[in-house]
CSV table of C-alpha atoms and ligand atoms in Angstrom, one decimal:
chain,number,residue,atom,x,y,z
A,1,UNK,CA,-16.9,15.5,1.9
A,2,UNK,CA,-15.8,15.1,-1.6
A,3,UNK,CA,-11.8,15.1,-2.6
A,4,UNK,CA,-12.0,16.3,-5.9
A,5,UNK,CA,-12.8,19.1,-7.4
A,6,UNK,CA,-12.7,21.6,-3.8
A,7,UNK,CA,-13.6,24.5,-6.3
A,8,UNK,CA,-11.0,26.8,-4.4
A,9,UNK,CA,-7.3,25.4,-4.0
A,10,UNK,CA,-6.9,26.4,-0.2
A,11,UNK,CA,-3.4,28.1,0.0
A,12,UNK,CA,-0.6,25.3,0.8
A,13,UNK,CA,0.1,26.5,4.4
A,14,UNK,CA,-3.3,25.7,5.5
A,15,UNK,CA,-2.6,21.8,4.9
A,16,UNK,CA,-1.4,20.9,7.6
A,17,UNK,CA,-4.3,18.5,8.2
A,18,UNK,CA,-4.6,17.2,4.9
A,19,UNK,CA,-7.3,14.4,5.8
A,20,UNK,CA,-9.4,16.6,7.8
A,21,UNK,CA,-12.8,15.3,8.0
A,22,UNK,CA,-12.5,12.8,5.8
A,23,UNK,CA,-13.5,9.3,6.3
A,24,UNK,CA,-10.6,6.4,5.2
A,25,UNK,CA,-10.9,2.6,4.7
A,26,UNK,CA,-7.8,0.9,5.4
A,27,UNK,CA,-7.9,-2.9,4.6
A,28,UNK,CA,-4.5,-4.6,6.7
A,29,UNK,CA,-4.8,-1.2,8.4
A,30,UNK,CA,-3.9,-2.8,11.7
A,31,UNK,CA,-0.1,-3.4,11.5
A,32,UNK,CA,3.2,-2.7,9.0
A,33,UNK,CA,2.5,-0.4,6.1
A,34,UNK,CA,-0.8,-0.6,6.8
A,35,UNK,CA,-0.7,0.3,10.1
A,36,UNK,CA,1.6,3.1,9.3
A,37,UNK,CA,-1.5,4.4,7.1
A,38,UNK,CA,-3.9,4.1,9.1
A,39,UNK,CA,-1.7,6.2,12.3
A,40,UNK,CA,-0.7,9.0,9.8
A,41,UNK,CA,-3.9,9.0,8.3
A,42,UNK,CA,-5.4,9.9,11.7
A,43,UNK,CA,-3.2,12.5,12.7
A,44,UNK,CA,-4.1,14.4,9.7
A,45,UNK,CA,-7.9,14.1,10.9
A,46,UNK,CA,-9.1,11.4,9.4
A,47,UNK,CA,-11.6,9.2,10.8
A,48,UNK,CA,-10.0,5.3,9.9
A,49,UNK,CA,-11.4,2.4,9.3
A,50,UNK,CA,-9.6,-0.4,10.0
A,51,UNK,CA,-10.4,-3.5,8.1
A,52,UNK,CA,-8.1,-5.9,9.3
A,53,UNK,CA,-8.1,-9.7,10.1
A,54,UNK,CA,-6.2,-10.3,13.4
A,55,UNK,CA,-8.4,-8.7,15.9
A,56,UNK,CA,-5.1,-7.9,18.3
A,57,UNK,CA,-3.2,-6.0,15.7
A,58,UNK,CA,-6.5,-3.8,14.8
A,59,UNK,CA,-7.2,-3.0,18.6
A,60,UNK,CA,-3.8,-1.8,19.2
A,61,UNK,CA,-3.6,0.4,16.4
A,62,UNK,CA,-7.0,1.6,17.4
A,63,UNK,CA,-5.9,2.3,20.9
A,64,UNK,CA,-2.8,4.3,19.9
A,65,UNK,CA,-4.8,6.5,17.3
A,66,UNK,CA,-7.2,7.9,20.2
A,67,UNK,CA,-4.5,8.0,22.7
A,68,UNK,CA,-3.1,10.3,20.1
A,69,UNK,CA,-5.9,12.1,20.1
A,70,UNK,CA,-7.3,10.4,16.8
A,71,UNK,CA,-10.5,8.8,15.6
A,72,UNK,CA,-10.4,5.2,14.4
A,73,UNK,CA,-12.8,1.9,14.4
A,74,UNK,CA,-11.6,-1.4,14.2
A,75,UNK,CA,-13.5,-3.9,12.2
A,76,UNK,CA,-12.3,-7.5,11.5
A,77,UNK,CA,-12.5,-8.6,8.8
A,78,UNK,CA,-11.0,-11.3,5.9
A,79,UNK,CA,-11.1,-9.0,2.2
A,80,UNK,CA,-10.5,-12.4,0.7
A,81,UNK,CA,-14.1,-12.8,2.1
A,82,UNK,CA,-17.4,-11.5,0.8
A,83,UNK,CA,-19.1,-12.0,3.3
A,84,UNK,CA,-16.9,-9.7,5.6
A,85,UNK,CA,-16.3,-7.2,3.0
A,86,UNK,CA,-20.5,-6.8,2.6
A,87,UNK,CA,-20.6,-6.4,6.4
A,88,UNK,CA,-17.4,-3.9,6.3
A,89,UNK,CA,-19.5,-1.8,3.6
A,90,UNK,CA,-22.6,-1.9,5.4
A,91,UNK,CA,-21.1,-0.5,8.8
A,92,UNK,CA,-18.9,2.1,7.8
A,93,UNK,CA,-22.2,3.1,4.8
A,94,UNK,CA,-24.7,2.9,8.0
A,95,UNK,CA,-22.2,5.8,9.4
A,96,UNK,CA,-20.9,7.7,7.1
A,97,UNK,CA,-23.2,7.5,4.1
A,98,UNK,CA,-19.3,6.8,1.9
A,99,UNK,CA,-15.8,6.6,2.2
A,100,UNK,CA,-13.5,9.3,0.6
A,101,UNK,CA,-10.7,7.5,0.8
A,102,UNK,CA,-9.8,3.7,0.3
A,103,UNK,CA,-6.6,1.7,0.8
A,104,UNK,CA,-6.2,-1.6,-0.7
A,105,UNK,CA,-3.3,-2.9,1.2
A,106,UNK,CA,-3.5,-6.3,2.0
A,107,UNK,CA,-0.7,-8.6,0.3
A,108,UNK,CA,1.3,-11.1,1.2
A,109,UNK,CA,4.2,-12.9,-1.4
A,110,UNK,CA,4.1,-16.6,1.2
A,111,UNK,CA,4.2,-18.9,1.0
A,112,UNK,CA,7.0,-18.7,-1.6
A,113,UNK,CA,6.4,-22.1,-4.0
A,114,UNK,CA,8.8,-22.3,-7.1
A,115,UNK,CA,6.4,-22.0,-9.9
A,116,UNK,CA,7.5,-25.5,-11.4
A,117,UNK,CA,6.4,-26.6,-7.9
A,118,UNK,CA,3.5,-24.7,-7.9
A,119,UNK,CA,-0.3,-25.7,-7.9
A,120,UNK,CA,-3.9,-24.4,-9.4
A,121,UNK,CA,-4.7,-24.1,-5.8
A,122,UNK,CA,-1.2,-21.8,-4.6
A,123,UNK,CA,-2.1,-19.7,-7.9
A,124,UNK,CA,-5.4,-19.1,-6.4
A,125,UNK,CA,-4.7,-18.4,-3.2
A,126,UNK,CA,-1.6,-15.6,-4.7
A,127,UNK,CA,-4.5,-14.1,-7.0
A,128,UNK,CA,-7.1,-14.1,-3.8
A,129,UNK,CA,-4.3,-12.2,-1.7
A,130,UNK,CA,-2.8,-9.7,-4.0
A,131,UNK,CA,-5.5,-9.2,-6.5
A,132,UNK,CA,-9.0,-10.3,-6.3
A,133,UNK,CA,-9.5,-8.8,-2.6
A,134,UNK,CA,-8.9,-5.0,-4.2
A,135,UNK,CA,-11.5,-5.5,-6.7
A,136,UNK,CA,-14.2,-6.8,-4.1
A,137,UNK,CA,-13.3,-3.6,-2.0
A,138,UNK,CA,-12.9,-1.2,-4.3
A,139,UNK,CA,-16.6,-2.1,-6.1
A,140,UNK,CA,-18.0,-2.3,-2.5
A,141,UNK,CA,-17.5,1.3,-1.3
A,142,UNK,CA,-16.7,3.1,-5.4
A,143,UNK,CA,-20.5,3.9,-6.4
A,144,UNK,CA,-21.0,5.6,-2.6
A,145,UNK,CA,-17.7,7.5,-3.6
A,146,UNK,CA,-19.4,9.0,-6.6
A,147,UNK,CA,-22.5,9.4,-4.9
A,148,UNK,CA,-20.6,11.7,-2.3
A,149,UNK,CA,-19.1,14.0,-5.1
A,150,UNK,CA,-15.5,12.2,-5.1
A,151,UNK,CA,-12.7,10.2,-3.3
A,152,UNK,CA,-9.2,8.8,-3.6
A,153,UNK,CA,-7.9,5.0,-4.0
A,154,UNK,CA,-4.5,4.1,-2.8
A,155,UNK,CA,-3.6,0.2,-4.2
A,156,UNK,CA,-0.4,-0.9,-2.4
A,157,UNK,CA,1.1,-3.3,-4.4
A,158,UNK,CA,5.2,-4.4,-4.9
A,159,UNK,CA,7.9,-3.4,-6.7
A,160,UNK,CA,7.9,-7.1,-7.3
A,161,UNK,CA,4.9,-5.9,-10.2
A,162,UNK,CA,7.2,-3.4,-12.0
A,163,UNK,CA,10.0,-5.4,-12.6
A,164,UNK,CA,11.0,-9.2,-13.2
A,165,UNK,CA,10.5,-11.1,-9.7
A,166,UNK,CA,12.2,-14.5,-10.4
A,167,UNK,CA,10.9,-15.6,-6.8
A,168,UNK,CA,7.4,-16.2,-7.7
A,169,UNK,CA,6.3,-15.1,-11.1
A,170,UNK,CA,2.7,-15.4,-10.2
A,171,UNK,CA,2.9,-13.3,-6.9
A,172,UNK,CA,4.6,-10.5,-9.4
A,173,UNK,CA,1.8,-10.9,-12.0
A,174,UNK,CA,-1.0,-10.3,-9.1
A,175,UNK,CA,1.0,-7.6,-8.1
A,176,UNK,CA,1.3,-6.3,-11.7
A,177,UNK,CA,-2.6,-7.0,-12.3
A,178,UNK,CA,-3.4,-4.4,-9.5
A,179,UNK,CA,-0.9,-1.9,-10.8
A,180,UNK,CA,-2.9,-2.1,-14.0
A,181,UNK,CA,-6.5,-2.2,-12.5
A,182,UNK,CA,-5.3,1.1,-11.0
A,183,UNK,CA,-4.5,3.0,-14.2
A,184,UNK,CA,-7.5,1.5,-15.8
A,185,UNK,CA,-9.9,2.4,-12.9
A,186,UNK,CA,-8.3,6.0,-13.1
A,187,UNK,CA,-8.8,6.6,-16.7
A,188,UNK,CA,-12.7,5.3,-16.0
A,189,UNK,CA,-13.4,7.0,-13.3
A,190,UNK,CA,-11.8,10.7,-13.0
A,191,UNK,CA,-14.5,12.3,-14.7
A,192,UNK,CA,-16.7,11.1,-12.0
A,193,UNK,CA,-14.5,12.6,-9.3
A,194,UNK,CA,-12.8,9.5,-8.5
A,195,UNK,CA,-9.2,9.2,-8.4
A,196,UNK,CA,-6.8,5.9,-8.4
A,197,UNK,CA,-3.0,6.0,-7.6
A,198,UNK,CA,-0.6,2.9,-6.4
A,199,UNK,CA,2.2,2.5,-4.4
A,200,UNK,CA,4.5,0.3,-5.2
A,201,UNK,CA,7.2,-0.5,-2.0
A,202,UNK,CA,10.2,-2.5,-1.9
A,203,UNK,CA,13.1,-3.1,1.5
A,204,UNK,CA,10.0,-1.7,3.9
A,205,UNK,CA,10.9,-3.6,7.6
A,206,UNK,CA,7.3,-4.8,8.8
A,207,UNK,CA,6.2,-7.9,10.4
A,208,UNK,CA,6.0,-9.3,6.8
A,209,UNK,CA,9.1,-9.1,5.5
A,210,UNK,CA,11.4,-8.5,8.8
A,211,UNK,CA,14.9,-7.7,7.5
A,212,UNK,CA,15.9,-6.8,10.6
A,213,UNK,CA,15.4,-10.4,12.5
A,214,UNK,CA,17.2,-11.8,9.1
A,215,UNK,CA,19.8,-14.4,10.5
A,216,UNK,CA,22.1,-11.8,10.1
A,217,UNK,CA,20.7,-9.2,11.5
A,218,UNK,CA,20.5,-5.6,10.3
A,219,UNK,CA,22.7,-5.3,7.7
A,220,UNK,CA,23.9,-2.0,8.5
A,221,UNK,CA,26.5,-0.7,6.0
A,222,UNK,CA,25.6,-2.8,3.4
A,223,UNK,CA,22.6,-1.1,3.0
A,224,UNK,CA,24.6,1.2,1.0
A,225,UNK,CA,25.2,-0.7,-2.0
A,226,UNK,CA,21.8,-2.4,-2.0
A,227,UNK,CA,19.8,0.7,-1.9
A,228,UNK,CA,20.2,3.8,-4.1
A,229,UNK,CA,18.7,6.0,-1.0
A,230,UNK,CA,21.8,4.1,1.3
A,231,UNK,CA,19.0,2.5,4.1
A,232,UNK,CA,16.4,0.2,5.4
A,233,UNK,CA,12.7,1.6,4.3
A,234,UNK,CA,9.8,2.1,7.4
A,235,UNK,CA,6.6,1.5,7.0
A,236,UNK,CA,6.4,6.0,7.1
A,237,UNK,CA,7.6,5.7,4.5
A,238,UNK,CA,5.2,4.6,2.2
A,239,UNK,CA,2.9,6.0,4.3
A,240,UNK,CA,3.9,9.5,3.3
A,241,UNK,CA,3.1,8.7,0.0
A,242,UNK,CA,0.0,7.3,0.3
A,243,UNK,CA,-1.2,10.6,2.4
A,244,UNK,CA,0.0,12.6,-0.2
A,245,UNK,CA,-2.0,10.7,-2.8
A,246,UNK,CA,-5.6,10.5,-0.5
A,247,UNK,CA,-4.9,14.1,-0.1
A,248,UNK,CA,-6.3,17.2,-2.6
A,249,UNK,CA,-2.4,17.9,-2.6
A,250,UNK,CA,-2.2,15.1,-5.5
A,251,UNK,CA,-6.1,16.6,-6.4
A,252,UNK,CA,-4.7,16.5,-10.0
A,253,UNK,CA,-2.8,12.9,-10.1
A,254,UNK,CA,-4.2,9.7,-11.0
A,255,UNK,CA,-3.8,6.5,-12.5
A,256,UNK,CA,0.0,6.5,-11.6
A,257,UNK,CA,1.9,3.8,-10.1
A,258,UNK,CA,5.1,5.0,-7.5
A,259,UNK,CA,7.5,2.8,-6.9
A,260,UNK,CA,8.3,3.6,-2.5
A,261,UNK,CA,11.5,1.5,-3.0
A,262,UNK,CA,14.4,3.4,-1.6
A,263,UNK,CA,15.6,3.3,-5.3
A,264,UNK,CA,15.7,0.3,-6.0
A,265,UNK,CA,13.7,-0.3,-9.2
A,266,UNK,CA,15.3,2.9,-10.8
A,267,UNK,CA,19.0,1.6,-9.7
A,268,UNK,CA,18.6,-1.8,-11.6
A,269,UNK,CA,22.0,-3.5,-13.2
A,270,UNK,CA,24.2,-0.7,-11.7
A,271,UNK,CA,25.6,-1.6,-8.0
A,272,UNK,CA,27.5,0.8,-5.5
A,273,UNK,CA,30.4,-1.2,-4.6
A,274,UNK,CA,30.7,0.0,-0.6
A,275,UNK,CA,35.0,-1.7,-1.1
A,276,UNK,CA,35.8,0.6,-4.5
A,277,UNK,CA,33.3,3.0,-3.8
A,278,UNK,CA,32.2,3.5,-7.3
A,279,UNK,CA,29.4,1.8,-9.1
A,280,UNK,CA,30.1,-1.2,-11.0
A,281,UNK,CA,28.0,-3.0,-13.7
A,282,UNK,CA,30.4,-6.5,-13.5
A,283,UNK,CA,30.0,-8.8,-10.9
A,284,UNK,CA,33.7,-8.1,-9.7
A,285,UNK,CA,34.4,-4.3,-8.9
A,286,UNK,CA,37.1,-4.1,-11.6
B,1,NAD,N1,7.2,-4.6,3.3
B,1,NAD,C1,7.7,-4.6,2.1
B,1,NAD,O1,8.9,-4.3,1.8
B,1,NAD,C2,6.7,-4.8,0.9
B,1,NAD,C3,7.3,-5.0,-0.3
B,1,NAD,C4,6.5,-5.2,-1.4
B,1,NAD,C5,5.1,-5.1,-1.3
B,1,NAD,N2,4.6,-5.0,-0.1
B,1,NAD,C6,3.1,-5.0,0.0
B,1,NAD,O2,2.7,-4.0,0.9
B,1,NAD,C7,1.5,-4.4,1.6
B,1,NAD,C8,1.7,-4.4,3.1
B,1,NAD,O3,2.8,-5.2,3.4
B,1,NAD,P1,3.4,-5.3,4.8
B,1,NAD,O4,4.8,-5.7,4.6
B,1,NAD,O5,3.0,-4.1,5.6
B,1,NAD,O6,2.6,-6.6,5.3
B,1,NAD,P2,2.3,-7.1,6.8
B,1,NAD,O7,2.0,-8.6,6.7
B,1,NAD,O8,3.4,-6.7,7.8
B,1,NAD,O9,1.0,-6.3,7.2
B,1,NAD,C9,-0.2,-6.7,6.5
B,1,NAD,C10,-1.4,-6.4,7.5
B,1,NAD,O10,-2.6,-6.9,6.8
B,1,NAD,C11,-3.3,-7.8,7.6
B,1,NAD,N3,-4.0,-8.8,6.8
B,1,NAD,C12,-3.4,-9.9,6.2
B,1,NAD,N4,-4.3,-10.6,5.5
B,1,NAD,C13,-5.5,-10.0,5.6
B,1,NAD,C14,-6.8,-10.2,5.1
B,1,NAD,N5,-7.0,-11.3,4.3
B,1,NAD,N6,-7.7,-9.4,5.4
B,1,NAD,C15,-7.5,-8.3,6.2
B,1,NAD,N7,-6.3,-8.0,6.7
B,1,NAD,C16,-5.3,-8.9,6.4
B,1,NAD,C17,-2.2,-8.4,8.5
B,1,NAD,O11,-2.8,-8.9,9.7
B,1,NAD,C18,-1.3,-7.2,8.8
B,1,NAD,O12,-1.8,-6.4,9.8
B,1,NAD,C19,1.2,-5.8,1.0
B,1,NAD,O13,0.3,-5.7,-0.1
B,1,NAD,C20,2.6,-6.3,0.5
B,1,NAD,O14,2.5,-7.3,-0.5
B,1,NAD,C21,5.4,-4.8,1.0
């Protein structure tokens, strides 16, 4: 089923299954955002396929989907890998002929080494992680997309690739790289029914990055001044985002990159001081 191009706009009431039918790669699709995709995927009828590396974590997402009444296959498998990634393609073609939709989610910012500490070999292993892996994915399963008439790439990425990240400059410059191979692959592409959106999240709680188990705990109020939306971000909530974009509801968006950050890109230099309650722009709340 192609995702472009349905040649009648269905009236908006009758999405409420916006995946239905539709077959979905998720790679890390077994836990956190990921995970997240890959449940709310399935519940708006898509068949997922989980491309994930720790066999636990895909079987439990797997078992939840069709407990839930949803279709889902786990495969493991390493996208920093070839190998795996030729055997993911050749399974989920064997079935399905293509996928309509692809998620390029696998990223990971550790280990953190401070670039003057860093290493030809930690570079490589930052650009295998958050770059090269989407590329190897998205050229596996993109000429069967076309083939079919159409699909939709999601590339989750980081905040961390919109803005200055002084924590690891190279993991913000792998993160920026795929931010960039998405607009690029959009502008290529849409005339061959293919469309190419990122995500790009920031303050999500997953096993990843676990705010809550921080040494002191959940922050609670102080999520106020951090984040302009006031809270902690689930792994819904990019989620949300990324249906929307594999969905014809974004059927005329691509090559955009949306930061699913809570606000905190947008809120940059300006703080909410939760003591004056007023913003402040000094580091003393005059
Ligand atoms: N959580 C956040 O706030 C946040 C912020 C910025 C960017 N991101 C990005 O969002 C994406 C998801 O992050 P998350 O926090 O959900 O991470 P996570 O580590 O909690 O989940 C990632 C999933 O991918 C799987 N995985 C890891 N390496 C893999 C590999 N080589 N092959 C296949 N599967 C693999 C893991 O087992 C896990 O299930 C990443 O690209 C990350 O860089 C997250």
């Amino acid at each position: 089923m192609t995702t472009q191009n349905p040649g009648r706009v269905p009236p908006i009431e009758d999405w409420n299954r916006l995946l239905e039918g539709r077959v979905a790669v998720v790679t890390g699709g077994g836990d956190g955002i990921g995970g997240a995709i890959s449940r709310l995927f399935a519940a708006h009828g898509a068949l997922v396929e989980i491309a994930e590396i720790d066999p636990g974590r895909a079987e439990r997402t797997v078992a939840d989907i069709r407990a839930a009444g949803g279709r889902a296959r786990a495969h493991v498998v390493d996208v920093r890998r070839s190998e795996d990634v030729d055997t993911l393609r050749a399974a989920v073609l064997a079935e399905h002929g293509a996928a309509d939709v692809l998620v390029n989610n696998v990223g990971d910012y550790r280990p953190i080494v401070r670039f003057a500490d860093s290493s030809p070999e930690s570079w490589n292993e930052m650009y295998e992680l958050n770059f090269l892996h989407a590329v190897r994915v998205t050229h596996a399963f993109l000429t069967s997309m076309i083939a079919n008439g159409g699909g939709s790439i999601v590339n989750i990425h980081s905040v961390e690739g919109m803005r200055g990240y002084p924590g690891d400059p190279v993991y913000g410059a792998m993160k920026a790289a795929l931010s960039h191979f998405t607009t690029c692959l959009a502008a290529g592409y849409g005339r061959k029914g293919i469309r190419v959106n990122g995500i790009g999240p920031d303050l999500i709680q997953t096993p990843q990055v676990d705010y809550l188990a921080d040494a002191d705990g959940d922050a609670g109020d102080l999520w106020e001044a951090w984040a302009p939306v006031g809270r902690l971000g689930w792994p819904t909530d990019p989620a949300r985002v990324a249906l929307f974009l594999a969905s014809d509801m974004a059927s005329f968006v691509t090559g955009h990159n949306i930061p699913v950050d809570g606000g905190t890109l947008t809120g940059g230099g300006w703080f909410y001081s939760p003591t004056a309650r007023r913003f402040v722009n000094r580091p003393r709340a005059l």
